[in-house]
Coordinates of C-alpha atoms in Angstrom, one line a residue:
X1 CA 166.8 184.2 -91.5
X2 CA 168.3 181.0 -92.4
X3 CA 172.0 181.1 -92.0
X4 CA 174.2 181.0 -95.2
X5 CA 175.9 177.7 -96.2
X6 CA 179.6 178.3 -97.8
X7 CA 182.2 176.0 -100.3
X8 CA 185.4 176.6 -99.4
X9 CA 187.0 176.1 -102.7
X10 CA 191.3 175.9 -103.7
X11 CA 192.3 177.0 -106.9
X12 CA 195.3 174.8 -108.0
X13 CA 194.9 171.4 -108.0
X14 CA 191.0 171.8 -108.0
X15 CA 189.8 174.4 -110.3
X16 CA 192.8 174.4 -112.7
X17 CA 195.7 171.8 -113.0
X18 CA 198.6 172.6 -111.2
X19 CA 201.8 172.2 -112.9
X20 CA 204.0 169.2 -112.1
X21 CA 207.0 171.2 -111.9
X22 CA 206.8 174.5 -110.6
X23 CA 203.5 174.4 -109.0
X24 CA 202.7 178.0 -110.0
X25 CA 200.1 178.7 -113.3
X26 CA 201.8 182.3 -113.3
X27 CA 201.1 181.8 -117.3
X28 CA 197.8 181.7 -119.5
X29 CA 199.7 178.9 -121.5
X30 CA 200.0 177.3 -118.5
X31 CA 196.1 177.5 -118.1
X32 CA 194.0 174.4 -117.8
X33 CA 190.8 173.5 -116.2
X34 CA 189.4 170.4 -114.6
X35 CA 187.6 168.5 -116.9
X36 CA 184.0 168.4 -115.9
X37 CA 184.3 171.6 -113.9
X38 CA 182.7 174.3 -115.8
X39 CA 179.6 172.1 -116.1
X40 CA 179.1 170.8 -112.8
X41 CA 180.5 173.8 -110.5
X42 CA 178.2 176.1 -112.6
X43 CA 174.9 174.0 -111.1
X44 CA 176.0 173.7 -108.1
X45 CA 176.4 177.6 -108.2
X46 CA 173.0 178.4 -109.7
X47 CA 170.9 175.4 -107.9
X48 CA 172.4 175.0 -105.0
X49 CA 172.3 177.3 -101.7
X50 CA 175.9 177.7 -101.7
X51 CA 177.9 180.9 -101.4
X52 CA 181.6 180.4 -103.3
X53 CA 184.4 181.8 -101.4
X54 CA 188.0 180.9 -103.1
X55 CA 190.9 180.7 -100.6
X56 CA 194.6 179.8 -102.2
X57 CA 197.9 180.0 -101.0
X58 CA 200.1 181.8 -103.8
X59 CA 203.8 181.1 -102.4
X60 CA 205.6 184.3 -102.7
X61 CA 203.4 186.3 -104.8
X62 CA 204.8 189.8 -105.4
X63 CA 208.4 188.9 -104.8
X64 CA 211.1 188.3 -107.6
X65 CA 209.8 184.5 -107.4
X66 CA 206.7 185.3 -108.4
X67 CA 205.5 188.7 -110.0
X68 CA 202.3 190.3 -109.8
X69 CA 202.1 190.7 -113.5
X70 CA 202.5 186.8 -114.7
X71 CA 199.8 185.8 -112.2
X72 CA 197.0 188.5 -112.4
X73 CA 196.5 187.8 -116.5
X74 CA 195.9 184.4 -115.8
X75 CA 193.9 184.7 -113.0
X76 CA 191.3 187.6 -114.3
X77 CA 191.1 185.0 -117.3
X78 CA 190.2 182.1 -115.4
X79 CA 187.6 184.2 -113.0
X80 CA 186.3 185.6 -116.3
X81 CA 185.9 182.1 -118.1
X82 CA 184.2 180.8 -114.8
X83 CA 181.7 183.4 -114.6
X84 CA 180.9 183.3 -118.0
X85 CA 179.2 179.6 -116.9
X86 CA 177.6 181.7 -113.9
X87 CA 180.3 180.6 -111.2
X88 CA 180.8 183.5 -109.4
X89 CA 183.0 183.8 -106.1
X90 CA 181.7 185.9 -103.1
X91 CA 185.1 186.8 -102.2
X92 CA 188.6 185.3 -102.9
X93 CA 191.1 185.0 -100.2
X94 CA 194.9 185.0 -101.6
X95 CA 198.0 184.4 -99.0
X96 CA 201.4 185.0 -100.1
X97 CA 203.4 183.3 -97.6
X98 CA 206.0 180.9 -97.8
X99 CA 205.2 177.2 -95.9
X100 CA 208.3 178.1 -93.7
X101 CA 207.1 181.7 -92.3
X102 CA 204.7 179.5 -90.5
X103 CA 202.0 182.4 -91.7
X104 CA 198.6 182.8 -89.2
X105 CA 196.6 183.3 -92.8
X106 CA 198.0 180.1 -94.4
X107 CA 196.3 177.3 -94.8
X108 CA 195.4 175.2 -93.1
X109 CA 195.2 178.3 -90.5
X110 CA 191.7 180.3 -90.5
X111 CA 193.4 184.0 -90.5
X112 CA 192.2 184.7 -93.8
X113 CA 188.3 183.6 -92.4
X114 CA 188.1 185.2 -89.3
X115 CA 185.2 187.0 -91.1
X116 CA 183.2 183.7 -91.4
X117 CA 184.2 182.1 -88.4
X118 CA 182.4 185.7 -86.9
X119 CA 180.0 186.0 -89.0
X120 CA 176.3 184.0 -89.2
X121 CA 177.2 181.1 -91.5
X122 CA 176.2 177.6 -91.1
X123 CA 179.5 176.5 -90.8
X124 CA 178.6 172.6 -90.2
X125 CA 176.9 172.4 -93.3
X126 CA 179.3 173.8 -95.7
X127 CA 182.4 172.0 -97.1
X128 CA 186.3 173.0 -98.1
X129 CA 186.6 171.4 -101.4
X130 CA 190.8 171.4 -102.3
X131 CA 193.4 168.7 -103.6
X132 CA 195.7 168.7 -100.1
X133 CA 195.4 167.3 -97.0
X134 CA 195.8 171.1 -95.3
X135 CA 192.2 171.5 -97.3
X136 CA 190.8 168.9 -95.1
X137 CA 192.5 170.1 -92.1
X138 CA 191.2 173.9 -92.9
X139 CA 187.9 172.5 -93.0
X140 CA 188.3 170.5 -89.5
X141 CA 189.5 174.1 -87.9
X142 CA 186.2 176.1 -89.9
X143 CA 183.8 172.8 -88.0
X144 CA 183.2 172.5 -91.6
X145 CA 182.7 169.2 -93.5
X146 CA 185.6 168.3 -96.5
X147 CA 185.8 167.7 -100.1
X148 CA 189.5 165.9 -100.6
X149 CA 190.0 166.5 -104.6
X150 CA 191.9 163.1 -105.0
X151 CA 191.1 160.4 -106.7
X152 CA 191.0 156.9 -105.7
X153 CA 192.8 154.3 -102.7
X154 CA 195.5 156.5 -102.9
X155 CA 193.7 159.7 -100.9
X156 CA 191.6 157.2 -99.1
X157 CA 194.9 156.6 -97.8
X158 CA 196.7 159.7 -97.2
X159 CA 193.1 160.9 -95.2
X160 CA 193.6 157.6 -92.8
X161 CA 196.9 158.1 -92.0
X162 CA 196.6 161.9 -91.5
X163 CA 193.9 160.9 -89.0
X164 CA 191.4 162.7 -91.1
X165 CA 189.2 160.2 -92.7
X166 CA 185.6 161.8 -90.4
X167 CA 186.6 164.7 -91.4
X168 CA 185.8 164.0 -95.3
X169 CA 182.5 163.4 -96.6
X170 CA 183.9 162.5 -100.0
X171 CA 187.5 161.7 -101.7
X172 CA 187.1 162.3 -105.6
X173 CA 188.9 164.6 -108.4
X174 CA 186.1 164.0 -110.5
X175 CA 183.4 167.3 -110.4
X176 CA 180.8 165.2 -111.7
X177 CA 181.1 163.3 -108.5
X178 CA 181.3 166.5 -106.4
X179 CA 178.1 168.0 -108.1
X180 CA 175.9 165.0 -107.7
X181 CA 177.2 164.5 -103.8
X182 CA 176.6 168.3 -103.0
X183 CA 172.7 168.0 -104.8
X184 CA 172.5 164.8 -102.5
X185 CA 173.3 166.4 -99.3
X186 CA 170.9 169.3 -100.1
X187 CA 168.0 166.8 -101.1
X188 CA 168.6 164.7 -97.8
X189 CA 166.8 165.7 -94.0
X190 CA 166.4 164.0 -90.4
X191 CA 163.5 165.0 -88.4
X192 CA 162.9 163.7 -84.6
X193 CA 159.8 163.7 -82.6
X194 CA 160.0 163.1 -79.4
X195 CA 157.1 162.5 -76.9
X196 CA 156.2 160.8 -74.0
X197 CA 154.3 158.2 -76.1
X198 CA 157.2 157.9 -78.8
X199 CA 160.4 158.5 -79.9
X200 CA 161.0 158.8 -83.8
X201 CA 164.3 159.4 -86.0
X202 CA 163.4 159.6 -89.6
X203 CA 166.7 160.2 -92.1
X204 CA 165.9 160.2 -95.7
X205 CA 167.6 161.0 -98.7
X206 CA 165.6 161.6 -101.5
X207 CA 168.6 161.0 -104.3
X208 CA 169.6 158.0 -102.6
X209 CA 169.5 153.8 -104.0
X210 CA 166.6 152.6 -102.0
X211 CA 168.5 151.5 -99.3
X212 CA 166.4 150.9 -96.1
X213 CA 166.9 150.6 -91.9
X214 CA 163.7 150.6 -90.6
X215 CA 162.5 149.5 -86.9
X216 CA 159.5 150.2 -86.0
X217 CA 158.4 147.4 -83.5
X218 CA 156.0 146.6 -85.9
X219 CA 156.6 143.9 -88.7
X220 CA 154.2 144.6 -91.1
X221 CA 154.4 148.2 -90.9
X222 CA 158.2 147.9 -91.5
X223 CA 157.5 145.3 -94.3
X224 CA 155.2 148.2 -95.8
X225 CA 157.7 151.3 -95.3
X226 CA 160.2 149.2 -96.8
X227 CA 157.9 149.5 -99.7
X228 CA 158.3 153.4 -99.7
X229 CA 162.0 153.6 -99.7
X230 CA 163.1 150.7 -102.3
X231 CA 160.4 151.7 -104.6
X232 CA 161.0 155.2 -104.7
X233 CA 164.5 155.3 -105.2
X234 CA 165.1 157.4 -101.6
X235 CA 167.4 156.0 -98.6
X236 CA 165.3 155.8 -96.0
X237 CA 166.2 155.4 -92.3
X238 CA 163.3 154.8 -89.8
X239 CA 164.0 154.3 -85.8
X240 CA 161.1 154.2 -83.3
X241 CA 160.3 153.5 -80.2
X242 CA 156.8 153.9 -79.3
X243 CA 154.2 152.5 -76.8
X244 CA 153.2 149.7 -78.1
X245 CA 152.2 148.2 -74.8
X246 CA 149.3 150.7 -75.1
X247 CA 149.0 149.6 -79.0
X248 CA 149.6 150.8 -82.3
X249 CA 148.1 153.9 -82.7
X250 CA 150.7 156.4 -82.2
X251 CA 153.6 154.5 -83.2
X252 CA 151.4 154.4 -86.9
X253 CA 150.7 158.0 -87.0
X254 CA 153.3 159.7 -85.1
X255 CA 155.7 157.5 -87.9
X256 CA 153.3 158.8 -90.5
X257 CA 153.9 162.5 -89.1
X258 CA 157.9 162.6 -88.8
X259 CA 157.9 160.8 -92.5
X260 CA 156.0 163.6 -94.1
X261 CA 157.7 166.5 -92.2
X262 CA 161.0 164.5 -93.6
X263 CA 160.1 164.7 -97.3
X264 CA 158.6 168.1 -97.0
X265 CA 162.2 169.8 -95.4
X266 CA 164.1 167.6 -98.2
X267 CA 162.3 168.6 -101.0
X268 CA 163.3 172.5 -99.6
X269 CA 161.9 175.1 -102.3
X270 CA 160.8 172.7 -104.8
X271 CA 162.2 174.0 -107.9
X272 CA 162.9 171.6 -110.8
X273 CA 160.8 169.0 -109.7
X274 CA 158.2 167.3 -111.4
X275 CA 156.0 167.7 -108.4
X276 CA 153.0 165.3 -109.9
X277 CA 153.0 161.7 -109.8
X278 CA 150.7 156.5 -110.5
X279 CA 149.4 153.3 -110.1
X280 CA 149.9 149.9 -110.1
X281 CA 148.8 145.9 -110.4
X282 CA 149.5 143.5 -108.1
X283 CA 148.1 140.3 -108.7
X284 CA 144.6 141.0 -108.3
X285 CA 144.4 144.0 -106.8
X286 CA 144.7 147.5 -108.6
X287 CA 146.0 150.2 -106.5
X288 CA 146.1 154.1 -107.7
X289 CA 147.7 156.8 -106.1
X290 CA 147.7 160.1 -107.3
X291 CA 149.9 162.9 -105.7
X292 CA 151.0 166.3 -105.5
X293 CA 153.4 168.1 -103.3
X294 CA 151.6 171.3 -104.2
X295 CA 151.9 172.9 -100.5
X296 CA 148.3 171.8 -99.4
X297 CA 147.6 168.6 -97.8
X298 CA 144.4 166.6 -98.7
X299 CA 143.1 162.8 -98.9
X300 CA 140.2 161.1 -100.5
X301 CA 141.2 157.4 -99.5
X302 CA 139.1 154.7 -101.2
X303 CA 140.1 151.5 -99.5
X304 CA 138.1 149.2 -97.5
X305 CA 139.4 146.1 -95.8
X306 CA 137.3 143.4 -94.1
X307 CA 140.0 141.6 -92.1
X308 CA 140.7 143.5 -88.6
X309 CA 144.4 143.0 -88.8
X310 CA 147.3 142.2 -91.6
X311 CA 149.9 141.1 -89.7
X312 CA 150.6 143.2 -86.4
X313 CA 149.0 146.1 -88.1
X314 CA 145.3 146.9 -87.5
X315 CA 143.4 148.3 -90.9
X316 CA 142.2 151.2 -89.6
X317 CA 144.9 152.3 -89.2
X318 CA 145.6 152.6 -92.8
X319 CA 143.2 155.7 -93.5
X320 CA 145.1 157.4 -90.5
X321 CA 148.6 156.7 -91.6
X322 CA 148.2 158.5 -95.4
X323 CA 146.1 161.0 -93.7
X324 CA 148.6 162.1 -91.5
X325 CA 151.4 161.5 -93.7
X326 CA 149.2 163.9 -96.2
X327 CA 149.3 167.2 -93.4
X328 CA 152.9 166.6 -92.6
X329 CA 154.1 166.5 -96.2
X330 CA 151.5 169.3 -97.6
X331 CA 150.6 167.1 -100.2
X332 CA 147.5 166.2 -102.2
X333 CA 146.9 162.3 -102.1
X334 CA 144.1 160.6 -104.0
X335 CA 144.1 156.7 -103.1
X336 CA 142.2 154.0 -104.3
X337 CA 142.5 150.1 -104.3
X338 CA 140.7 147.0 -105.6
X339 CA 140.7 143.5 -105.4
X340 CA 140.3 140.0 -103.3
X341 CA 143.3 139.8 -101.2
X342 CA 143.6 142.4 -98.5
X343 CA 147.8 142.4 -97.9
X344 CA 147.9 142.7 -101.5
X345 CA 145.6 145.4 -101.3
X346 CA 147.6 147.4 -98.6
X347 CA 150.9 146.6 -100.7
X348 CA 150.1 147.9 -103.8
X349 CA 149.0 150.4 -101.9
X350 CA 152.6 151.7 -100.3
X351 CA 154.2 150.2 -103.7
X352 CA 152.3 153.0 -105.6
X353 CA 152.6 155.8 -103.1
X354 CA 156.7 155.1 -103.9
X355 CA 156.3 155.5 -107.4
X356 CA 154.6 158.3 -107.1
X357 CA 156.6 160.0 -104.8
X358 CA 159.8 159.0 -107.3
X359 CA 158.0 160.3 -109.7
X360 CA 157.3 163.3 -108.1
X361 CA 160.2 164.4 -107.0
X362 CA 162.3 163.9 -110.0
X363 CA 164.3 166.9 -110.1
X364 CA 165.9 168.1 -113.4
X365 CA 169.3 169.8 -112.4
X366 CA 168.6 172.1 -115.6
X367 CA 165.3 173.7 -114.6
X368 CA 165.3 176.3 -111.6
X369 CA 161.6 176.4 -112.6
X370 CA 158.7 175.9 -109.8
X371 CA 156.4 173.9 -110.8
X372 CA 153.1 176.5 -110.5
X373 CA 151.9 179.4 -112.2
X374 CA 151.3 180.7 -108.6
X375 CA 154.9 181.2 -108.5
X376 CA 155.1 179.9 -104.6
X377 CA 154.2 176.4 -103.8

């Protein structure tokens, strides 16, 4: 079973606004949200594979400082008003103790988790979201990854001169920002292969600019990758060293393998996404590429090419890099190209597969929908 990510989340200062004064919401006039959070928290609840835990240090509650009955009211209100938007917390983790009593379950101490730091949670990929630096520093002592709620140079900042800047995937007090960074993360995979003809590292985030790093050893098959990953819309990082002193073949396919394995593991369950996708001009060539990430691989590849090589990369190769790009991904692929000059042939080729896979895997943060009648793809 696939162990359970977890979000960390503080209460003042992240969910609701923590008063500038007193520091205690012990008050429902005193109640007020985060703009944005209702909205974006309540995705990431519903779409995400998150489990919610809150943890908050409430200085003093119970004593004459700070009575049970002015903070219970306003904290059964807020929990209700989040989990009318479907945020609901697992569990929520309250410690009373002052900063000076030095307390084993305050944060940025892990008494209050000892249950997850035991337990069988994927710890490395979950994240402590909270407005102070003892958030990030909770998260370092979890091995979890930090959200710092703050906005701007300043928190840049405070993190680099805490020493804490690795620890922090993302320094923001905006939700919106949190939700789409979260739905990244989830959408993004590495793969490795590793053999004694090549070694691959594929990284690829499917929500990403376009932004590319590929190395192959081979020019043209960079050149054509490249292709993939601006024209798709997906970050793409490609590393390989293969035996090219033998030739091309496995560097071609074993790329084409790790590529397709990487899209299949970031595309996860599927839900939301369009899941169909196009063709394309170029000059005068007409390539067409029709795709679906339905679960089964298959290729019907009409291409034919009459030089031996385009660049450093042979054309028969071509055929063998969809098809095994096909079986690795478990997607349908339908190709076929026309027209006088072969590199534009072969471009408009990879051009087309991009836009069809960013057209594929458009995923609508709305719609928990798969995309089948079969109700499994």
């Amino acid at each position: 079973m696939e162990k359970k990510k977890l979000l960390f989340i503080d209460r003042d200062g992240t969910l609701i606004v923590e008063p500038p004064v007193d520091f205690q919401v012990d008050s429902l006039e005193k109640l007020e949200f985060y703009p944005g959070v209702f909205q974006n928290l309540s995705k990431v609840a519903n779409m995400l594979d998150f489990q919610l835990v809150m943890v908050t240090n409430q200085d003093g509650l119970g004593t004459d400082s700070f009575p049970e009955d002015t903070f219970w009211p306003t904290q059964n209100k807020m929990l209700k008003s989040l989990e009318n938007e479907g945020i609901l917390f697992s569990d929520i983790l309250i410690d009373r103790s002052f900063p000076e009593e030095n307390a084993s379950t305050r944060k940025p101490k892990t008494g209050l988790l000892t249950h997850y730091l035991q337990g069988d949670y994927d710890l490395a990929n979950s994240f402590v979201i909270g407005d102070r630096l003892t958030d990030v520093e909770l998260a370092k002592n979890l091995g979890c990854k930090a959200i710092y709620f703050k906005e701007g140079e300043a928190g840049i900042n405070e993190l680099k001169a805490a020493g804490l800047e690795q620890i922090c995937s993302l320094c923001t007090s905006n939700w919106a920002d949190v939700a789409k960074y979260l739905f990244a993360t989830e959408r993004s995979a590495t793969v490795q292969r590793n053999t004694a003809e090549t070694k691959i590292t594929v990284s690829l985030n499917l929500d990403g600019e376009g932004v590319c790093d590929i190395k192959t050893g081979l020019h043209f098959f960079d050149h054509m990758l490249e292709q993939i990953g601006r024209h798709s819309g997906c970050d793409l990082r490609v590393q390989v060293e293969g035996d090219l002193h033998v030739d091309e073949h496995h560097t071609i396919e074993d790329t084409a393998i790790v590529l397709g394995e990487a899209i299949k593991k970031a595309l996860g369950d599927k839900r939301g996404i369009e899941r169909y996708g196009f063709c394309l001009p170029m000059d005068d060539c007409l390539a067409q590429v029709a795709l679906d990430f339905g679960g089964r691989s298959w290729l019907v590849w009409e291409a034919d090419f009459k030089r031996e090589m385009i660049g450093d990369m042979p054309t028969e190769m071509f055929y063998h890099f969809f098809k095994s790009f096909a079986d690795a991904a478990a997607c349908n692929l339908n190709i076929k190209a026309e027209g006088k000059n072969e590199h534009h042939k072969i471009e408009g080729i990879f051009k087309a597969l991009a836009r069809a896979i960013r057209a594929a895997i458009r995923k609508d943060p709305y719609n928990d929908q798969l995309p089948s009648t079969k109700e499994m793809l």
